[in-house]
Short mmCIF file of C-alpha atoms in Angstrom, two decimals:
data_model
loop_
_atom_site.label_atom_id
_atom_site.label_comp_id
_atom_site.label_asym_id
_atom_site.label_seq_id
_atom_site.Cartn_x
_atom_site.Cartn_y
_atom_site.Cartn_z
CA UNK A 25 -107.15 53.03 45.31
CA UNK A 26 -105.50 52.48 41.98
CA UNK A 27 -101.88 51.41 41.99
CA UNK A 28 -98.97 53.62 41.05
CA UNK A 29 -98.93 52.25 37.48
CA UNK A 30 -100.48 55.44 36.06
CA UNK A 31 -97.56 57.50 37.35
CA UNK A 32 -94.71 55.35 36.03
CA UNK A 33 -93.52 54.41 32.59
CA UNK A 34 -91.36 51.31 32.70
CA UNK A 35 -89.19 50.03 29.86
CA UNK A 36 -86.47 47.43 29.72
CA UNK A 37 -83.98 45.66 27.50
CA UNK A 38 -81.61 42.78 28.05
CA UNK A 39 -79.03 41.22 25.76
CA UNK A 40 -76.46 38.42 25.94
CA UNK A 41 -73.78 40.76 24.59
CA UNK A 42 -71.27 39.76 21.93
CA UNK A 43 -68.95 37.45 23.88
CA UNK A 44 -70.93 35.31 26.31
CA UNK A 45 -72.86 32.20 25.38
CA UNK A 46 -75.70 32.74 27.89
CA UNK A 47 -77.60 35.66 29.29
CA UNK A 48 -77.28 35.30 33.06
CA UNK A 49 -79.07 38.58 33.72
CA UNK A 50 -82.72 38.52 34.71
CA UNK A 51 -85.22 41.37 34.96
CA UNK A 52 -88.81 41.72 36.11
CA UNK A 53 -91.37 44.30 37.19
CA UNK A 54 -94.97 44.98 38.06
CA UNK A 55 -95.90 48.54 37.12
CA UNK A 56 -99.19 48.50 39.03
CA UNK A 57 -97.48 47.98 42.39
CA UNK A 58 -94.41 49.98 41.36
CA UNK A 59 -91.89 47.16 41.70
CA UNK A 60 -88.80 46.61 39.51
CA UNK A 61 -85.98 44.10 39.93
CA UNK A 62 -82.76 43.18 38.12
CA UNK A 63 -80.28 40.39 38.91
CA UNK A 64 -76.93 39.39 37.40
CA UNK A 65 -76.18 35.74 38.06
CA UNK A 66 -72.84 34.02 38.53
CA UNK A 67 -71.68 30.45 38.87
CA UNK A 68 -70.63 27.58 36.67
CA UNK A 69 -72.43 26.19 33.62
CA UNK A 70 -75.93 27.60 33.58
CA UNK A 71 -76.20 28.04 37.33
CA UNK A 72 -75.79 31.82 37.08
CA UNK A 73 -78.98 32.21 35.10
CA UNK A 74 -80.75 29.84 37.47
CA UNK A 75 -79.77 32.02 40.44
CA UNK A 76 -80.71 35.34 38.83
CA UNK A 77 -83.94 33.85 37.46
CA UNK A 78 -84.89 32.57 40.91
CA UNK A 79 -84.10 35.91 42.54
CA UNK A 80 -86.34 37.80 40.13
CA UNK A 81 -89.15 35.22 40.25
CA UNK A 82 -89.20 34.92 44.04
CA UNK A 83 -89.14 38.69 44.59
CA UNK A 84 -91.77 39.43 41.98
CA UNK A 85 -94.10 36.71 43.22
CA UNK A 86 -93.59 37.61 46.87
CA UNK A 87 -94.28 41.30 46.21
CA UNK A 88 -97.38 40.45 44.17
CA UNK A 89 -98.61 38.19 46.96
CA UNK A 90 -98.02 40.91 49.54
CA UNK A 91 -99.95 43.48 47.51
CA UNK A 92 -102.78 41.00 46.96
CA UNK A 93 -102.97 40.62 50.72
CA UNK A 94 -103.10 44.40 50.97
CA UNK A 95 -105.81 44.60 48.27
CA UNK A 96 -103.46 46.26 45.85
CA UNK A 97 -102.06 49.13 47.86
CA UNK A 98 -99.80 49.81 50.78
CA UNK A 99 -101.81 50.17 54.03
CA UNK A 100 -102.30 53.66 55.41
CA UNK A 101 -100.35 53.06 58.57
CA UNK A 102 -97.30 51.74 56.71
CA UNK A 103 -94.24 53.90 57.10
CA UNK A 104 -90.97 54.08 55.23
CA UNK A 105 -89.29 51.74 57.72
CA UNK A 106 -92.09 49.19 57.22
CA UNK A 107 -91.49 49.19 53.48
CA UNK A 108 -87.76 48.87 54.00
CA UNK A 109 -88.45 45.91 56.33
CA UNK A 110 -90.68 44.35 53.73
CA UNK A 111 -87.97 44.61 51.07
CA UNK A 112 -85.40 43.17 53.44
CA UNK A 113 -87.70 40.23 54.31
CA UNK A 114 -88.33 39.44 50.66
CA UNK A 115 -84.63 39.60 49.82
CA UNK A 116 -83.89 37.23 52.72
CA UNK A 117 -86.56 34.84 51.39
CA UNK A 118 -85.01 34.91 47.93
CA UNK A 119 -81.61 34.26 49.50
CA UNK A 120 -82.93 31.20 51.39
CA UNK A 121 -84.50 29.87 48.26
CA UNK A 122 -81.37 30.17 46.12
CA UNK A 123 -79.05 29.00 48.89
CA UNK A 124 -81.12 25.86 49.49
CA UNK A 125 -81.26 25.11 45.78
CA UNK A 126 -77.48 25.54 45.56
CA UNK A 127 -77.00 23.15 48.49
CA UNK A 128 -79.37 20.51 47.18
CA UNK A 129 -78.09 20.09 43.62
CA UNK A 130 -74.45 19.64 42.75
CA UNK A 131 -74.82 21.44 39.41
CA UNK A 132 -76.02 24.55 41.29
CA UNK A 133 -73.27 24.53 43.92
CA UNK A 134 -71.75 27.96 44.41
CA UNK A 135 -74.27 29.82 42.31
CA UNK A 136 -75.23 33.32 43.33
CA UNK A 137 -76.49 36.59 41.97
CA UNK A 138 -76.29 40.32 42.42
CA UNK A 139 -79.54 42.16 42.94
CA UNK A 140 -81.06 45.59 42.67
CA UNK A 141 -84.77 45.95 43.45
CA UNK A 142 -86.87 49.07 43.97
CA UNK A 143 -90.40 49.76 45.14
CA UNK A 144 -92.01 53.07 44.15
CA UNK A 145 -94.67 54.39 46.55
CA UNK A 146 -95.87 57.70 47.97
CA UNK A 147 -93.54 59.91 45.90
CA UNK A 148 -90.49 57.94 46.94
CA UNK A 149 -88.67 54.73 46.26
CA UNK A 150 -86.94 52.23 48.50
CA UNK A 151 -84.09 50.34 46.88
CA UNK A 152 -82.37 47.17 48.06
CA UNK A 153 -79.12 46.07 46.49
CA UNK A 154 -76.45 43.42 46.83
CA UNK A 155 -73.27 43.31 44.77
CA UNK A 156 -72.51 45.50 41.77
CA UNK A 157 -75.83 45.92 39.99
CA UNK A 158 -76.72 49.57 40.19
CA UNK A 159 -79.47 52.14 40.45
CA UNK A 160 -78.94 55.50 38.76
CA UNK A 161 -81.17 58.55 38.65
CA UNK A 162 -81.36 61.20 35.95
CA UNK A 163 -82.76 64.39 37.47
CA UNK A 164 -82.64 67.81 35.81
CA UNK A 165 -80.27 66.42 33.20
CA UNK A 166 -77.79 65.08 35.72
CA UNK A 167 -77.05 61.38 36.17
CA UNK A 168 -76.25 60.19 39.68
CA UNK A 169 -75.46 56.73 40.95
CA UNK A 170 -77.70 56.06 43.96
CA UNK A 171 -76.27 52.68 44.99
CA UNK A 172 -72.70 51.95 45.99
CA UNK A 173 -71.28 48.68 44.72
CA UNK A 174 -70.39 45.93 47.13
CA UNK A 175 -67.15 45.19 45.33
CA UNK A 176 -63.43 45.00 45.94
CA UNK A 177 -62.93 47.94 43.61
CA UNK A 178 -65.40 50.14 45.51
CA UNK A 179 -63.61 49.24 48.75
CA UNK A 180 -60.32 50.28 47.17
CA UNK A 181 -61.86 53.57 46.03
CA UNK A 182 -63.27 54.16 49.52
CA UNK A 183 -59.91 53.48 51.15
CA UNK A 184 -58.19 55.91 48.80
CA UNK A 185 -55.99 53.25 47.18
CA UNK A 186 -57.32 54.03 43.74
CA UNK A 187 -59.07 57.10 42.34
CA UNK A 188 -62.49 57.06 40.74
CA UNK A 189 -60.91 57.95 37.37
CA UNK A 190 -58.30 55.19 37.62
CA UNK A 191 -60.95 52.67 38.59
CA UNK A 192 -61.83 52.16 34.93
CA UNK A 193 -58.32 50.78 34.38
CA UNK A 194 -58.52 48.31 37.22
CA UNK A 195 -58.33 44.65 36.42
CA UNK A 196 -60.07 43.79 39.66
CA UNK A 197 -63.53 44.55 38.34
CA UNK A 198 -66.19 41.91 38.67
CA UNK A 199 -65.22 40.91 42.18
CA UNK A 200 -68.25 41.41 44.36
CA UNK A 201 -68.04 41.26 48.13
CA UNK A 202 -71.71 40.45 48.67
CA UNK A 203 -74.05 38.23 46.68
CA UNK A 204 -77.47 36.67 47.01
CA UNK A 205 -77.67 32.90 47.54
CA UNK A 206 -74.06 32.14 48.50
CA UNK A 207 -74.44 32.14 52.29
CA UNK A 208 -77.27 31.23 54.67
CA UNK A 209 -77.45 34.89 55.73
CA UNK A 210 -77.53 37.99 53.56
CA UNK A 211 -77.37 41.70 54.32
CA UNK A 212 -79.01 43.80 51.61
CA UNK A 213 -78.29 47.52 51.65
CA UNK A 214 -81.52 49.51 51.66
CA UNK A 215 -82.14 53.21 51.16
CA UNK A 216 -85.10 55.44 50.44
CA UNK A 217 -85.06 58.43 48.07
CA UNK A 218 -87.72 60.97 47.14
CA UNK A 219 -88.92 60.96 43.53
CA UNK A 220 -89.98 63.84 41.33
CA UNK A 221 -91.93 63.97 38.08
CA UNK A 222 -89.57 63.73 35.07
CA UNK A 223 -86.98 61.73 37.02
CA UNK A 224 -85.69 58.70 35.13
CA UNK A 225 -84.41 55.74 37.15
CA UNK A 226 -82.06 53.20 35.62
CA UNK A 227 -81.39 49.75 37.06
CA UNK A 228 -78.51 48.08 35.27
CA UNK A 229 -76.10 45.16 35.35
CA UNK A 230 -72.34 45.77 35.29
CA UNK A 231 -72.34 44.84 31.59
CA UNK A 232 -73.72 48.32 31.00
CA UNK A 233 -71.64 50.48 33.33
CA UNK A 234 -68.40 48.60 32.57
CA UNK A 235 -68.81 49.13 28.82
CA UNK A 236 -70.42 52.58 28.73
CA UNK A 237 -69.16 55.56 30.71
CA UNK A 238 -71.60 57.24 33.07
CA UNK A 239 -71.40 60.40 31.00
CA UNK A 240 -72.58 58.49 27.91
CA UNK A 241 -75.39 56.85 29.83
CA UNK A 242 -76.58 60.26 31.04
CA UNK A 243 -76.38 61.63 27.51
CA UNK A 244 -78.50 58.74 26.21
CA UNK A 245 -81.14 59.24 28.87
CA UNK A 246 -81.28 62.97 28.15
CA UNK A 247 -81.65 62.56 24.38
CA UNK A 248 -84.05 59.61 24.45
CA UNK A 249 -85.79 60.40 27.74
CA UNK A 250 -89.08 61.17 25.97
CA UNK A 251 -89.28 57.47 25.08
CA UNK A 252 -87.76 55.21 27.78
CA UNK A 253 -87.98 52.12 25.57
CA UNK A 254 -85.80 53.79 22.93
CA UNK A 255 -83.42 54.86 25.69
CA UNK A 256 -83.17 51.29 27.01
CA UNK A 257 -82.52 49.90 23.51
CA UNK A 258 -79.92 52.56 22.83
CA UNK A 259 -78.07 51.81 26.10
CA UNK A 260 -77.81 48.12 25.17
CA UNK A 261 -76.64 49.09 21.70
CA UNK A 262 -73.97 51.39 23.15
CA UNK A 263 -72.61 48.55 25.34
CA UNK A 264 -72.46 46.25 22.32
CA UNK A 265 -70.92 48.96 20.13
CA UNK A 266 -68.11 49.13 22.70
CA UNK A 267 -67.47 45.40 22.57
CA UNK A 268 -70.39 43.87 24.48
CA UNK A 269 -68.10 41.78 26.69
CA UNK A 270 -70.79 40.94 29.20
CA UNK A 271 -74.51 40.40 29.41
CA UNK A 272 -76.16 43.79 29.52
CA UNK A 273 -79.52 44.76 30.99
CA UNK A 274 -81.36 47.97 31.76
CA UNK A 275 -84.70 48.67 33.37
CA UNK A 276 -85.91 52.27 33.15
CA UNK A 277 -88.61 53.90 35.25
CA UNK A 278 -89.77 57.35 34.26
CA UNK A 279 -91.89 59.30 36.71
CA UNK A 280 -94.82 60.81 34.81
CA UNK A 281 -96.87 62.28 37.68
CA UNK A 282 -96.64 62.53 41.44
CA UNK A 283 -98.02 59.44 43.21
CA UNK A 284 -98.85 60.40 46.80
CA UNK A 285 -100.25 57.72 49.10
CA UNK A 286 -104.04 57.58 49.23
CA UNK A 287 -104.30 59.16 52.67
CA UNK A 288 -102.94 62.31 51.13
CA UNK A 289 -106.44 63.87 51.14
CA UNK A 290 -105.26 66.49 53.58
CA UNK A 291 -102.31 67.29 51.37
CA UNK A 292 -104.58 67.49 48.32
CA UNK A 293 -106.98 69.72 50.24
CA UNK A 294 -104.13 71.99 51.30
CA UNK A 295 -102.71 72.20 47.82
CA UNK A 296 -106.21 73.02 46.53
CA UNK A 297 -106.37 75.96 48.98
CA UNK A 298 -103.12 77.41 47.67
CA UNK B 24 -48.34 36.76 38.00
CA UNK B 25 -47.25 40.35 37.55
CA UNK B 26 -43.52 41.10 37.73
CA UNK B 27 -40.90 43.82 37.60
CA UNK B 28 -37.88 43.59 35.32
CA UNK B 29 -34.93 45.32 36.98
CA UNK B 30 -32.32 46.75 34.64
CA UNK B 31 -29.52 49.30 34.44
CA UNK B 32 -28.28 50.81 31.18
CA UNK B 33 -30.55 48.40 29.27
CA UNK B 34 -28.89 45.40 30.92
CA UNK B 35 -31.44 43.18 32.62
CA UNK B 36 -30.34 42.32 36.16
CA UNK B 37 -33.25 40.19 37.29
CA UNK B 38 -36.96 39.63 37.27
CA UNK B 39 -38.90 40.27 40.45
CA UNK B 40 -42.20 38.38 40.74
CA UNK B 41 -44.86 40.39 42.57
CA UNK B 42 -45.82 37.38 44.65
CA UNK B 43 -46.37 39.16 47.96
CA UNK B 44 -48.88 41.80 48.87
CA UNK B 45 -46.09 44.33 49.48
CA UNK B 46 -42.69 44.37 47.80
CA UNK B 47 -40.29 47.00 49.15
CA UNK B 48 -37.52 48.40 46.97
CA UNK B 49 -34.56 50.02 48.74
CA UNK B 50 -30.95 50.00 49.81
CA UNK B 51 -31.61 48.25 53.15
CA UNK B 52 -30.58 44.59 53.22
CA UNK B 53 -34.11 43.75 54.45
CA UNK B 54 -35.68 45.11 51.26
CA UNK B 55 -37.39 42.67 48.92
CA UNK B 56 -35.56 44.27 46.01
CA UNK B 57 -32.16 45.45 47.22
CA UNK B 58 -30.48 48.12 45.12
CA UNK B 59 -27.12 48.87 46.66
CA UNK B 60 -26.54 52.35 45.31
CA UNK B 61 -26.14 55.62 47.20
CA UNK B 62 -28.80 57.35 45.09
CA UNK B 63 -31.34 54.87 46.45
CA UNK B 64 -32.93 55.44 49.86
CA UNK B 65 -33.03 52.76 52.56
CA UNK B 66 -36.75 52.28 51.97
CA UNK B 67 -37.23 53.88 48.59
CA UNK B 68 -40.50 52.64 47.14
CA UNK B 69 -43.04 49.86 47.58
CA UNK B 70 -45.35 47.98 45.26
CA UNK B 71 -48.65 46.77 46.74
CA UNK B 72 -50.40 44.07 44.72
CA UNK B 73 -54.04 43.21 45.23
CA UNK B 74 -55.11 40.36 42.98
CA UNK B 75 -54.58 41.76 39.49
CA UNK B 76 -53.78 45.37 40.31
CA UNK B 77 -50.45 46.76 41.51
CA UNK B 78 -49.83 50.16 43.07
CA UNK B 79 -46.45 51.87 43.37
CA UNK B 80 -45.75 54.25 46.23
CA UNK B 81 -42.68 56.39 46.85
CA UNK B 82 -41.65 56.01 50.52
CA UNK B 83 -40.50 59.64 50.88
CA UNK B 84 -37.22 58.78 49.20
CA UNK B 85 -34.49 61.41 48.98
CA UNK B 86 -34.20 61.33 45.20
CA UNK B 87 -37.76 60.42 44.27
CA UNK B 88 -39.36 57.83 42.02
CA UNK B 89 -40.30 58.35 38.37
CA UNK B 90 -42.85 56.49 36.28
CA UNK B 91 -42.51 56.95 32.53
CA UNK B 92 -40.40 60.03 33.24
CA UNK B 93 -42.80 61.70 35.68
CA UNK B 94 -42.22 61.96 39.43
CA UNK B 95 -44.93 60.19 41.44
CA UNK B 96 -45.95 59.72 45.06
CA UNK B 97 -48.53 57.07 44.36
CA UNK B 98 -49.26 55.40 41.04
CA UNK B 99 -51.58 52.72 39.73
CA UNK B 100 -49.22 50.59 37.61
CA UNK B 101 -50.24 49.79 34.04
CA UNK B 102 -48.64 47.18 31.81
CA UNK B 103 -45.19 48.28 30.49
CA UNK B 104 -44.86 51.23 32.87
CA UNK B 105 -41.20 52.02 33.50
CA UNK B 106 -40.26 52.91 37.07
CA UNK B 107 -36.99 54.80 37.53
CA UNK B 108 -35.10 54.77 40.81
CA UNK B 109 -31.73 56.46 40.47
CA UNK B 110 -30.09 54.93 37.40
CA UNK B 111 -32.11 51.75 37.74
CA UNK B 112 -35.21 50.95 35.79
CA UNK B 113 -37.98 48.55 36.72
CA UNK B 114 -40.43 47.65 34.01
CA UNK B 115 -43.87 46.53 35.18
CA UNK B 116 -45.39 43.59 33.35
CA UNK B 117 -49.00 42.91 34.37
CA UNK B 118 -50.21 39.35 34.54
CA UNK B 119 -52.03 39.45 31.23
CA UNK B 120 -49.93 36.51 30.11
CA UNK B 121 -52.32 33.99 31.59
CA UNK B 122 -55.24 33.90 29.21
CA UNK B 123 -58.32 32.59 30.93
CA UNK B 124 -60.67 30.26 29.13
CA UNK B 125 -62.95 32.27 26.89
CA UNK B 126 -65.93 30.88 28.77
CA UNK B 127 -64.83 32.62 31.95
CA UNK B 128 -63.94 35.89 30.32
CA UNK B 129 -64.66 38.76 32.68
CA UNK B 130 -67.18 36.84 34.66
CA UNK B 131 -68.35 38.33 37.87
CA UNK B 132 -67.08 36.37 40.84
CA UNK B 133 -67.91 36.43 44.49
CA UNK B 134 -65.07 37.45 46.73
CA UNK B 135 -65.53 35.96 50.18
CA UNK B 136 -63.28 36.96 53.03
CA UNK B 137 -61.71 33.57 53.90
CA UNK B 138 -61.06 32.79 50.28
CA UNK B 139 -59.84 36.24 49.35
CA UNK B 140 -56.19 35.26 49.27
CA UNK B 141 -56.93 32.39 46.92
CA UNK B 142 -59.50 34.10 44.76
CA UNK B 143 -58.70 33.43 41.17
CA UNK B 144 -60.73 35.96 39.28
CA UNK B 145 -60.71 34.86 35.70
CA UNK B 146 -60.52 38.28 34.26
CA UNK B 147 -58.25 40.00 31.85
CA UNK B 148 -60.53 42.98 32.13
CA UNK B 149 -59.37 45.66 29.80
CA UNK B 150 -60.93 49.10 29.89
CA UNK B 151 -63.88 49.37 27.58
CA UNK B 152 -62.44 49.23 24.11
CA UNK B 153 -62.45 52.52 22.31
CA UNK B 154 -64.91 51.96 19.54
CA UNK B 155 -63.86 52.82 16.02
CA UNK B 156 -64.93 56.27 14.92
CA UNK B 157 -67.08 56.66 11.82
CA UNK B 158 -66.16 59.42 9.35
CA UNK B 159 -67.23 62.92 10.34
CA UNK B 160 -70.66 63.96 9.04
CA UNK B 161 -72.87 67.04 9.11
CA UNK B 162 -76.38 68.17 8.31
CA UNK B 163 -77.19 71.32 6.38
CA UNK B 164 -80.59 73.00 6.39
CA UNK B 165 -81.89 73.29 2.82
CA UNK B 166 -85.29 74.92 3.37
CA UNK B 167 -86.94 77.47 5.64
CA UNK B 168 -85.50 80.39 7.58
CA UNK B 169 -82.29 78.66 8.65
CA UNK B 170 -81.32 77.71 5.09
CA UNK B 171 -77.61 77.14 4.62
CA UNK B 172 -76.92 76.50 8.31
CA UNK B 173 -74.62 73.58 8.91
CA UNK B 174 -74.38 71.41 12.00
CA UNK B 175 -71.38 69.12 12.29
CA UNK B 176 -72.27 65.86 14.07
CA UNK B 177 -69.36 65.78 16.50
CA UNK B 178 -71.36 64.31 19.37
CA UNK B 179 -72.43 60.73 19.86
CA UNK B 180 -76.04 61.84 20.00
CA UNK B 181 -77.56 64.90 18.35
CA UNK B 182 -81.17 65.86 18.99
CA UNK B 183 -83.07 67.61 16.19
CA UNK B 184 -86.53 69.18 16.08
CA UNK B 185 -88.83 70.90 18.52
CA UNK B 186 -89.51 69.33 21.93
CA UNK B 187 -93.21 68.61 22.33
CA UNK B 188 -93.76 68.73 18.56
CA UNK B 189 -91.36 66.41 16.82
CA UNK B 190 -87.97 65.21 17.98
CA UNK B 191 -85.49 62.82 16.41
CA UNK B 192 -82.00 61.82 17.49
CA UNK B 193 -79.05 61.07 15.24
CA UNK B 194 -76.73 58.53 16.87
CA UNK B 195 -73.12 58.24 15.74
CA UNK B 196 -72.14 54.58 16.01
CA UNK B 197 -68.92 52.78 15.05
CA UNK B 198 -70.37 51.68 11.72
CA UNK B 199 -72.29 54.80 10.78
CA UNK B 200 -75.09 57.24 11.58
CA UNK B 201 -78.66 56.34 12.51
CA UNK B 202 -81.74 58.48 12.93
CA UNK B 203 -84.46 57.51 15.42
CA UNK B 204 -87.85 59.08 16.00
CA UNK B 205 -88.22 59.96 19.69
CA UNK B 206 -91.20 62.25 20.16
CA UNK B 207 -94.24 63.61 18.29
CA UNK B 208 -97.09 62.21 16.24
CA UNK B 209 -95.28 62.72 12.96
CA UNK B 210 -92.31 60.61 12.04
CA UNK B 211 -89.29 62.04 10.21
CA UNK B 212 -89.18 61.63 6.44
CA UNK B 213 -85.96 60.47 4.78
CA UNK B 214 -85.75 60.80 0.99
CA UNK B 215 -89.54 61.13 0.81
CA UNK B 216 -90.17 57.96 2.87
CA UNK B 217 -91.85 58.11 6.27
CA UNK B 218 -89.73 56.39 8.91
CA UNK B 219 -91.14 53.87 11.37
CA UNK B 220 -90.18 53.38 15.01
CA UNK B 221 -86.91 51.67 14.07
CA UNK B 222 -83.53 53.37 13.91
CA UNK B 223 -82.82 54.18 10.24
CA UNK B 224 -79.28 54.26 8.81
CA UNK B 225 -78.30 57.51 7.13
CA UNK B 226 -76.38 57.59 3.85
CA UNK B 227 -74.42 60.41 2.27
CA UNK B 228 -76.77 63.07 0.80
CA UNK B 229 -79.93 61.70 2.40
CA UNK B 230 -82.59 64.41 2.76
CA UNK B 231 -84.34 64.50 6.14
CA UNK B 232 -87.64 66.33 6.78
CA UNK B 233 -88.41 67.05 10.39
CA UNK B 234 -90.87 69.51 11.95
CA UNK B 235 -91.31 71.20 8.57
CA UNK B 236 -87.58 71.69 7.99
CA UNK B 237 -85.64 69.97 5.22
CA UNK B 238 -82.01 69.15 5.76
CA UNK B 239 -79.33 67.18 4.02
CA UNK B 240 -77.10 64.65 5.72
CA UNK B 241 -73.63 64.38 4.24
CA UNK B 242 -70.23 62.96 5.09
CA UNK B 243 -67.44 65.47 5.54
CA UNK B 244 -64.38 64.61 3.52
CA UNK B 245 -61.38 64.93 5.75
#
């Protein structure tokens, strides 16, 4: 079977911003297998970009290897929980890799990264995330955040200490409560969502959502949705127009057609009868 | 470190550093900030500080707590907020004074439970700066059935054209207006020149042709 590449249009943009010296964000994807990943590194000197670069490289390579083993497509018997397990395993591998590198070289000590990674398959996506990099979905003109940050601020919102509106004023942004590569163990949060044609998915680093309000992001995706690359460029531009205080990255996935799993012959037959 | 400046009738009494997680203001001798005045309740209000953010809470006081003249139950303190308790005022000064090294500006940090109390986030995070507004502009249709119609570009993004045929978006940015081709095989024409895939800056009195309609872009004089 062909991969899901025909059903997805993927576009991306990343920028250092106007204040930082380095871009510590990293992005990667493989359209054919429907995999996208974004990481926002942290740690002294250049260690942040080392950590995010490793996270993206390890995950991309591991997913490619897995799909090679599967001859390019997810096996028929695989279920949603199997895919979620796969994502979890790969995230744990990336964590080991970064953690060991951080332990073995003094210049990498304490480095870590946030992560958001999604696999599109069988008209759905499974997303793993750690920290405050996000996944949003634009559906029927409405933008919704699908991931919940692992951050002090989110905890404060959840506990009712601070309202969602006031959160923009908080000076405790940028404090994540989970990260990849900082501990020997890691607990990614994983969820699965259905996808529909015309949906647009946005993976982004906090440099985007800290600088550009959700409403503006939704507006950009609505106006430029016909061309995801233009939308990605425009999002980066909007963050920089507002001051560009952080690295900013966006990966967009637009669903062009349904992409049912190959064993959907029965479903196809039934839909043909209708 | 954030602090409160306690005063009465514009006379400063003392500065209260917000060096504990919870600072209680009241008439009781056990309060962290004791205000011995009958208008002040035993436990009147409390300020909870978590790293760089401080929250004020009225502890069901008899006479209430005001911030900047408004009664509050719970309030997220912002720099220079003035808290009023009876005749006393407490001005909140956030800890913006400590400028972090530019290198560390707003960097994401990992907050780990054992270290939480000592976390030193190097952030003076300010809300996203309000970008400067460019002058107001509009487009007026100068050919076809809608001739004379004017559209003021009040939004950040304005989509023009017919979906599925030809669509362009005008973006309002801090330093001006830009038109970008989004959809369709034909690109917009500005002053007789075909645009390419790049965003194109618009100048006063530029003539745009899109989906067979001519329109003029112009700046509104305020």
